[in-house]
Short mmCIF file of C-alpha atoms and ligand atoms in Angstrom, two decimals:
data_model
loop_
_atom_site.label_atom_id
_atom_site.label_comp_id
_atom_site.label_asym_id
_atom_site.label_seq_id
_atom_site.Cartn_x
_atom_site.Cartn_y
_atom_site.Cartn_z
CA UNK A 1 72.57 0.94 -28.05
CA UNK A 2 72.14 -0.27 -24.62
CA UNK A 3 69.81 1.30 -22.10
CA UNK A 4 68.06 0.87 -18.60
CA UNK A 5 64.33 0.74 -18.39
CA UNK A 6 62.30 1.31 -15.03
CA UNK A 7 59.27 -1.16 -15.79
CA UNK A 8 57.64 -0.13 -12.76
CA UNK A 9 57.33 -1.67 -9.15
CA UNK A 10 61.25 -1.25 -8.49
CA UNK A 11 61.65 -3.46 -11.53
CA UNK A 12 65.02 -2.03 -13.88
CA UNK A 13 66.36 -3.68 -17.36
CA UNK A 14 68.77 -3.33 -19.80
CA UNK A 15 67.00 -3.22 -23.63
CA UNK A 16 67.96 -2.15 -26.87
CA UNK A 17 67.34 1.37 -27.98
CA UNK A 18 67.64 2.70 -31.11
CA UNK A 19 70.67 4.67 -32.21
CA UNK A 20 70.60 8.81 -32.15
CA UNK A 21 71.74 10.89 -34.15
CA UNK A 22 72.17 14.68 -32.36
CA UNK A 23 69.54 17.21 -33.58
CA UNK A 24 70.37 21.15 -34.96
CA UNK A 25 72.15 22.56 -31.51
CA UNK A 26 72.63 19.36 -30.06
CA UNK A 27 75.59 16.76 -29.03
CA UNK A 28 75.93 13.22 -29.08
CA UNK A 29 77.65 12.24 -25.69
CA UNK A 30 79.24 9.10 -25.02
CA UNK A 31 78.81 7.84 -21.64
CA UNK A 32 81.64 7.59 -18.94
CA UNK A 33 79.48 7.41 -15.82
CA UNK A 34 76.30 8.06 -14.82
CA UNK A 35 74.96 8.35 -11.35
CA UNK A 36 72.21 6.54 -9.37
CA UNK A 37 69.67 9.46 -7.32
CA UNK A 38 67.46 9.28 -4.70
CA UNK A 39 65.20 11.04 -6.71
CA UNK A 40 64.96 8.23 -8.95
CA UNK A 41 63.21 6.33 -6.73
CA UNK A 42 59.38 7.42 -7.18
CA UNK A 43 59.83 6.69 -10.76
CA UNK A 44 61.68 3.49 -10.21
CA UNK A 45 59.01 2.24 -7.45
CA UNK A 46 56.15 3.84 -9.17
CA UNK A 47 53.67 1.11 -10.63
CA UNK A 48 54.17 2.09 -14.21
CA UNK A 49 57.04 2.82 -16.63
CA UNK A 50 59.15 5.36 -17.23
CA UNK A 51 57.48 6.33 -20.11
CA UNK A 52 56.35 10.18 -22.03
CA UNK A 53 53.61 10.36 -24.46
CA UNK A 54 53.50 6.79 -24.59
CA UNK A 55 57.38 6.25 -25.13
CA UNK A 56 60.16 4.45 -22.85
CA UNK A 57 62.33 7.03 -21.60
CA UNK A 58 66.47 5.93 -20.24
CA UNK A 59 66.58 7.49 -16.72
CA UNK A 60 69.26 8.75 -15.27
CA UNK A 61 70.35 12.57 -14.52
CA UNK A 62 73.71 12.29 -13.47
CA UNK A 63 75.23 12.19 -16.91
CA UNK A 64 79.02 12.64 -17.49
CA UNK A 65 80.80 11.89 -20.85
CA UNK A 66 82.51 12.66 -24.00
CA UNK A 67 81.38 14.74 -26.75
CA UNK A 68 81.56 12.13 -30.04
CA UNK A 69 79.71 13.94 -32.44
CA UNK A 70 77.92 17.36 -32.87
CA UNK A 71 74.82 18.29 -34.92
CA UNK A 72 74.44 21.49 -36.82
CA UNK A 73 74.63 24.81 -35.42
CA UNK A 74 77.17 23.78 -32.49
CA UNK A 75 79.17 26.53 -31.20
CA UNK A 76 81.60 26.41 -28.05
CA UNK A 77 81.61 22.67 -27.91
CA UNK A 78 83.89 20.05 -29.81
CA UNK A 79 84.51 16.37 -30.08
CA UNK A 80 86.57 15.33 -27.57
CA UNK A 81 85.14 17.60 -24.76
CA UNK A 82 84.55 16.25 -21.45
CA UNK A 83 81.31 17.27 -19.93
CA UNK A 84 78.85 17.07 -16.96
CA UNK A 85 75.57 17.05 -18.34
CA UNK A 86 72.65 19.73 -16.81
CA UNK A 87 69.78 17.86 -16.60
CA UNK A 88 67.11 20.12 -17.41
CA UNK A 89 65.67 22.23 -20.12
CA UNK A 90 63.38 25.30 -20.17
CA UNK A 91 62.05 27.45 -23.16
CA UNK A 92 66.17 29.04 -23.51
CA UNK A 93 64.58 32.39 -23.24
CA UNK A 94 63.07 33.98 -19.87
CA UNK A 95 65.46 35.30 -17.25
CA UNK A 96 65.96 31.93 -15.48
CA UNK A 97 67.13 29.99 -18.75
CA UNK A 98 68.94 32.62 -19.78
CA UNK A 99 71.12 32.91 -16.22
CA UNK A 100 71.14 28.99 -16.51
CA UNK A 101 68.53 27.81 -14.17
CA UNK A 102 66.34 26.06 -16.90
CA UNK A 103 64.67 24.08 -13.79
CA UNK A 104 62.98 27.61 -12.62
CA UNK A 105 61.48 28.34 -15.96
CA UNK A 106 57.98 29.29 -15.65
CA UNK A 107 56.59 28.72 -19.35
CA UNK A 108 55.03 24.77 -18.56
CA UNK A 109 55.02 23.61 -21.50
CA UNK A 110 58.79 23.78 -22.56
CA UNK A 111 60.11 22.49 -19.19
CA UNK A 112 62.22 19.12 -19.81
CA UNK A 113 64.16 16.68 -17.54
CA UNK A 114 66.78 14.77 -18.99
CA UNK A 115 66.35 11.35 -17.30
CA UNK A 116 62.58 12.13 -17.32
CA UNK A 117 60.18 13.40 -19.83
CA UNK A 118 63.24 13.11 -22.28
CA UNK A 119 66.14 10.19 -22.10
CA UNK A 120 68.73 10.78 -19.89
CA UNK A 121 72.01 9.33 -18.84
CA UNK A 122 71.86 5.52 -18.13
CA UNK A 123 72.43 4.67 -21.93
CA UNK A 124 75.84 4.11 -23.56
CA UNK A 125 74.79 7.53 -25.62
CA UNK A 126 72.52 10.70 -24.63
CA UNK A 127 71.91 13.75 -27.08
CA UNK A 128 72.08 17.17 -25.26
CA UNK A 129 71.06 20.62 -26.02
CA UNK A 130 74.74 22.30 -25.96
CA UNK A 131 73.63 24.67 -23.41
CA UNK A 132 73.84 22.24 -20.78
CA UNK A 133 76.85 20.94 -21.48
CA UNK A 134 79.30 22.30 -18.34
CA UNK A 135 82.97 21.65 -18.65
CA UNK A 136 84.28 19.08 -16.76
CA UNK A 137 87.69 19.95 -15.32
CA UNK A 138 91.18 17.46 -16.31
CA UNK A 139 91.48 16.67 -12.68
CA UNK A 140 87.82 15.51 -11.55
CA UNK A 141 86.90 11.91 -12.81
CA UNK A 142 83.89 11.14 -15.08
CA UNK A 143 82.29 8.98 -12.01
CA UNK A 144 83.13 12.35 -9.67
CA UNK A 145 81.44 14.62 -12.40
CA UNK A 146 78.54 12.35 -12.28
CA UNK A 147 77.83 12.69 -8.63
CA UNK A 148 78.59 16.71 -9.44
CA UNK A 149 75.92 15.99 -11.97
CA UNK A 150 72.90 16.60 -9.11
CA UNK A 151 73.58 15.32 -5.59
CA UNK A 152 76.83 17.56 -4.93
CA UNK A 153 76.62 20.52 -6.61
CA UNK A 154 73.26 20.15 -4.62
CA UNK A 155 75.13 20.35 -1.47
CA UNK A 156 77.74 23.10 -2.94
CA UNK A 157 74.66 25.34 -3.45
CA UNK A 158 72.93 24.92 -0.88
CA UNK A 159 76.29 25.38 1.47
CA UNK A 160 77.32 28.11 -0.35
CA UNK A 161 73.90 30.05 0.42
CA UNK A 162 74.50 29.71 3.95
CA UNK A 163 77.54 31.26 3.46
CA UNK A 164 79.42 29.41 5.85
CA UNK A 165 83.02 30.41 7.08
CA UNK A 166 85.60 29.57 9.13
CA UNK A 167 83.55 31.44 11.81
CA UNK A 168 80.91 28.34 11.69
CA UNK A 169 79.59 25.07 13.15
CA UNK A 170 77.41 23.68 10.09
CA UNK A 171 75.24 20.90 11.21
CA UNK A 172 74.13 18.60 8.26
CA UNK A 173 71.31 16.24 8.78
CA UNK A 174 71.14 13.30 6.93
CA UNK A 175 74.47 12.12 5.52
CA UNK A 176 73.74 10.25 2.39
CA UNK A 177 75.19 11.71 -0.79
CA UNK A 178 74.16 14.68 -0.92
CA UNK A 179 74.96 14.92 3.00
CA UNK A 180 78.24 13.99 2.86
CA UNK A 181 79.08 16.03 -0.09
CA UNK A 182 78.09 18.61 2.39
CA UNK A 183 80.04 17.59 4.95
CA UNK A 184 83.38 17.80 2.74
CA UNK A 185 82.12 21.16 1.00
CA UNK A 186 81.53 22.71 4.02
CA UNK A 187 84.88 21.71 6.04
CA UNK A 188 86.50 22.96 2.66
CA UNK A 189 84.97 26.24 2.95
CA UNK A 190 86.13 26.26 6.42
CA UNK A 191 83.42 25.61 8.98
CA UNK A 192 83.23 22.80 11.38
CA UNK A 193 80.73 20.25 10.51
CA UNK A 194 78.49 18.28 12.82
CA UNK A 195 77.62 15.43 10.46
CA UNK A 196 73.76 14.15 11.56
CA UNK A 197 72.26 10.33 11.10
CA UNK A 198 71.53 7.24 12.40
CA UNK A 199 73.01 4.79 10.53
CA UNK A 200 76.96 4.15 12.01
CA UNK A 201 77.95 3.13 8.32
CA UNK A 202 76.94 6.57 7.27
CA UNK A 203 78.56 8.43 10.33
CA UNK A 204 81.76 6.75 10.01
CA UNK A 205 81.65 7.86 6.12
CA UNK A 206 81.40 11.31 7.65
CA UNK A 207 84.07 11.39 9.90
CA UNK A 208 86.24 9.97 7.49
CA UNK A 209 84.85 12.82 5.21
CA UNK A 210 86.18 15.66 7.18
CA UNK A 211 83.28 15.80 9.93
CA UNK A 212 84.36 17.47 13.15
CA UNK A 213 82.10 15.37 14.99
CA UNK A 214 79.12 12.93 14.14
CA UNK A 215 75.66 12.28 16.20
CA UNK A 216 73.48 9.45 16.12
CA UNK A 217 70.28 10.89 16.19
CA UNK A 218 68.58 7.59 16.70
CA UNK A 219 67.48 8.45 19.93
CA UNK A 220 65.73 11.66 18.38
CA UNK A 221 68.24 13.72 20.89
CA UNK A 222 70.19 15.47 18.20
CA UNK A 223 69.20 18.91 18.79
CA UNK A 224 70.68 18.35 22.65
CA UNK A 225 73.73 16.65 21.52
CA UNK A 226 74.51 19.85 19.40
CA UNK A 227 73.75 22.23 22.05
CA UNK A 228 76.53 20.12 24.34
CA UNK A 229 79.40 20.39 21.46
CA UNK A 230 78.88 23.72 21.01
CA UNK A 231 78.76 25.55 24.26
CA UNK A 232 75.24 25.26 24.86
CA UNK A 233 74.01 27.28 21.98
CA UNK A 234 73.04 25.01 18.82
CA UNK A 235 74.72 25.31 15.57
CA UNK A 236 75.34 28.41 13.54
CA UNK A 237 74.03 27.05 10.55
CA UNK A 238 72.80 23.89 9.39
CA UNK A 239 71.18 21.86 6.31
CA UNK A 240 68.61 19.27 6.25
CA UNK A 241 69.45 16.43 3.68
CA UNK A 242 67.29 13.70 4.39
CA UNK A 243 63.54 15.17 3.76
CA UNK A 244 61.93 14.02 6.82
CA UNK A 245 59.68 16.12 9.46
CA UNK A 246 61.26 15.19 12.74
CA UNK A 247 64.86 15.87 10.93
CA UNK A 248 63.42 19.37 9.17
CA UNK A 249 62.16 20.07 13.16
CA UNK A 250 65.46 18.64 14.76
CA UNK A 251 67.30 20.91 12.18
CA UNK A 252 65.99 24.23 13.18
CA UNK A 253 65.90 23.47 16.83
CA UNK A 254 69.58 22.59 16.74
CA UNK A 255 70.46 26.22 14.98
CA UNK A 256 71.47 29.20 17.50
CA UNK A 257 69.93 32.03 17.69
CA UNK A 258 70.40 34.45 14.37
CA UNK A 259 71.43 31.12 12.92
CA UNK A 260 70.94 30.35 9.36
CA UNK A 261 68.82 26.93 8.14
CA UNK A 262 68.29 25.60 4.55
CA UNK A 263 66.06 22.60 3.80
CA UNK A 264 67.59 20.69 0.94
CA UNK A 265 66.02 17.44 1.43
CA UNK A 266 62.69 16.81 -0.82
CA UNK A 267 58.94 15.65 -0.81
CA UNK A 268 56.82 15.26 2.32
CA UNK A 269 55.52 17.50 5.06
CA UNK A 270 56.71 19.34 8.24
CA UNK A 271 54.98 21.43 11.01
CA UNK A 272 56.91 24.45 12.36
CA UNK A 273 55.90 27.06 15.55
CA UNK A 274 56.70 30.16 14.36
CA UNK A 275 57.38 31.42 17.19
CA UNK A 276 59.69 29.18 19.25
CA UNK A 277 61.07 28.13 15.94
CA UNK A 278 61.60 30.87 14.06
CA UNK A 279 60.43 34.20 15.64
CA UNK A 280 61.57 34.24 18.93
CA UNK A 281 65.05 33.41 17.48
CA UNK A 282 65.62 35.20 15.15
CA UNK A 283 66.25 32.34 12.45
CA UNK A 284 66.90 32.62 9.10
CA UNK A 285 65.42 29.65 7.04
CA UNK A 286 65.68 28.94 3.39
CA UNK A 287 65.51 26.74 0.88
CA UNK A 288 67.75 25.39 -1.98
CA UNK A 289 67.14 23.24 -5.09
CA UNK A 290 70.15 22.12 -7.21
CA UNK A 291 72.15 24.62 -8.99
CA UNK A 292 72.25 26.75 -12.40
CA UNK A 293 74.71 25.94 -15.77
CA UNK A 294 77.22 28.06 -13.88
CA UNK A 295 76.75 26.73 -10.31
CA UNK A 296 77.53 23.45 -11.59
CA UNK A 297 80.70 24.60 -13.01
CA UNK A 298 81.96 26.67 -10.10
CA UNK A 299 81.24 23.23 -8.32
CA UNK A 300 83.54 21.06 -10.90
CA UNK A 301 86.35 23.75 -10.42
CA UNK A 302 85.97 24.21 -6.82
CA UNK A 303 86.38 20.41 -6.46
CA UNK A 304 89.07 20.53 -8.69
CA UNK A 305 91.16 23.04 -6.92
CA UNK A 306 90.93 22.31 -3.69
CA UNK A 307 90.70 18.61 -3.98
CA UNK A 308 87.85 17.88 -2.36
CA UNK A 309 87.64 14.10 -2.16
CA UNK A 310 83.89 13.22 -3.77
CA UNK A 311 85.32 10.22 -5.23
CA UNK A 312 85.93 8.65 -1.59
CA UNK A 313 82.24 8.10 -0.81
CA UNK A 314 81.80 6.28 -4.02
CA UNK A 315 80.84 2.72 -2.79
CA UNK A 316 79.05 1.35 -5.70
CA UNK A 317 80.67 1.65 -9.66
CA UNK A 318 78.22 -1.23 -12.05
CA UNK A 319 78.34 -1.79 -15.37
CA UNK A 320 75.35 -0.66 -17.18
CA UNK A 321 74.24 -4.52 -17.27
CA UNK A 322 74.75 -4.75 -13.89
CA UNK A 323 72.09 -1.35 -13.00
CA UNK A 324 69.28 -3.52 -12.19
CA UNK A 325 71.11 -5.00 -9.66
CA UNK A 326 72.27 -1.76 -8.36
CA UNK A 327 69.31 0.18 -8.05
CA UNK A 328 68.10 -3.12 -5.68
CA UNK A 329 70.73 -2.24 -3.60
CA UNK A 330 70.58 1.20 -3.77
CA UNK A 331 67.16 0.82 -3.28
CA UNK A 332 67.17 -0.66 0.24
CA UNK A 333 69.14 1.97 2.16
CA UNK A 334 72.38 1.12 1.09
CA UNK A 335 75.39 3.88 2.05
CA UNK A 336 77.07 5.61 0.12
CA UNK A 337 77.23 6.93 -3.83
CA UNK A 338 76.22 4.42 -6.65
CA UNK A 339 77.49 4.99 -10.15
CA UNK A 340 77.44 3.03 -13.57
CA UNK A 341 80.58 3.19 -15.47
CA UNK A 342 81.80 3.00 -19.11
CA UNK A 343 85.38 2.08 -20.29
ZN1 ZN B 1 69.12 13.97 -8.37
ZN1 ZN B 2 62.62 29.69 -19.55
#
């Protein structure tokens, strides 16, 4: 079977793997799509291999597929299923595995990531513990249950923990996938979103992704160009998507006083004042990391049933021979979400 490698140094190739057979508990899962992350990219421009315990490892963990096969001891699942993949496993036992949030298991040494330590989706096959198998609903497409698959259910999390309404302006900042995915979650759930960046290809995705308005923070005057669309007072709520300091700063001084902020984005630093940021108003901040087993399938259905259109920021679809090329592109900044496809 076909697979990608990450050699290192923002080098990606297509090799042979061996074929898999699933294991006692486990599927076999036949490909459809499988999405391109930014969080690929420290193993993809990292100066060695994607390799564990001395063995290659397929990335990818944005799987989405068939079920073609089942090892022993399968319940719930047959062949024929179509599933988003969860991309992590924990030790199936404490209270966060058990509640599907295998990412927040505590015991070290049985913590997996599928597309990581263990081979993940960018392979025409992938073997999966059946618990992390979610349904994927008739309606939603393989390449739309792939981006479900970690950047959106990402933003349907972290949206949903803000509990936004039709009562609120939701500011997102950053408006890459996982931003816009925000952007159209949270104008389904009713508020008005302020969609945040600074690249006009990204904006214009936005408005056309249900944004109520859009702000070029290039000129690092975002938190004032909030304040003037909404009556002076900053946003009710907003989401930081792009893992940066001045955007985590810009993000909580754009919120309103008893607002609520979440910090989605990953990986750096950030200095807050506690008091004019956070005391002295009151603020709320939080943070969210993907999603549980059942998070990820509240996503697929909510997407499902009230049509919101993932599959429109979908700029990139490769064949798997064609990833190299595609994490290049995806690579340099490129907009939009990048998936590889199967027939
Ligand atoms: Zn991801
Ligand atoms: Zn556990």
């Amino acid at each position: 079977m076909r697979g990608v490698v990450f050699q290192g140094n923002s080098l990606a190739e297509v090799i042979d793997y061996p074929d898999i057979d699933p294991g006692s508990e486990q599927v076999l899962i036949k490909l459809r799509s499988s999405g391109l992350c930014g969080s690929d990219f420290g193993r993809y421009r990292g100066d060695v291999p994607n390799e564990h315990n001395g063995e290659l490892r397929r990335p990818g963990h944005e799987p989405c597929g068939e079920i073609v096969a089942l090892g022993p001891n399968v319940t719930g699942l047959k062949v024929g299923d179509r599933v988003i993949q969860h991309h992590y496993e924990g030790c199936r036992e404490c209270e966060y595995c058990l509640t599907g949030w295998q990412q927040l298991c505590q015991v070290a040494d049985k913590k997996e990531y599928y597309g990581g330590s263990m081979h993940g989706g960018h392979g025409d096959y992938m073997v999966a513990h059946q618990s992390t198998c979610v349904p994927l609903p008739d309606e939603v497409a393989y390449e739309v249950g792939a981006y479900l698959a970690c950047g959106a259910s990402t933003a349907f999390q972290a949206v949903k923990k803000l509990e936004v309404s039709g009562l609120d302006v939701l500011a997102v900042f950053g408006q890459g996938p996982v931003g816009l995915a925000a952007t159209m979650f949270g104008s389904a759930m009713g508020a008005r979103i302020i969609a945040v960046d600074i690249s006009p290809e990204r904006l214009k995705m936005a408005a056309d992704s249900g944004a109520w308005a859009t702000v070029d923070a290039s000129n690092g005057d975002a938190p004032d160009q909030i304040r003037e669309l909404t009556h002076g007072n900053g946003a009710d709520t907003s989401l930081e998507a792009a893992g940066l300091a001045e955007t985590r700063v810009a993000a909580v001084e754009s919120t309103k006083i008893f607002g609520r902020a979440c910090l989605v984005g990953e990986g750096g630093e950030v200095t807050y004042q506690p008091t004019p940021h956070i005391i002295h108003r009151h603020l709320t901040l939080m943070g969210s990391w993907t999603f549980s087993t059942f998070g990820l399938a509240e996503a697929a259905r909510f997407t499902a049933e009230r049509n919101v259109p993932l599959g429109s920021v979908i700029t990139s679809r490769s064949t798997i021979e064609q990833a190299p090329e595609a994490y290049k592109k995806f690579s340099s900044g490129a907009a939009g979400k990048f998936v590889i496809n199967w027939d």
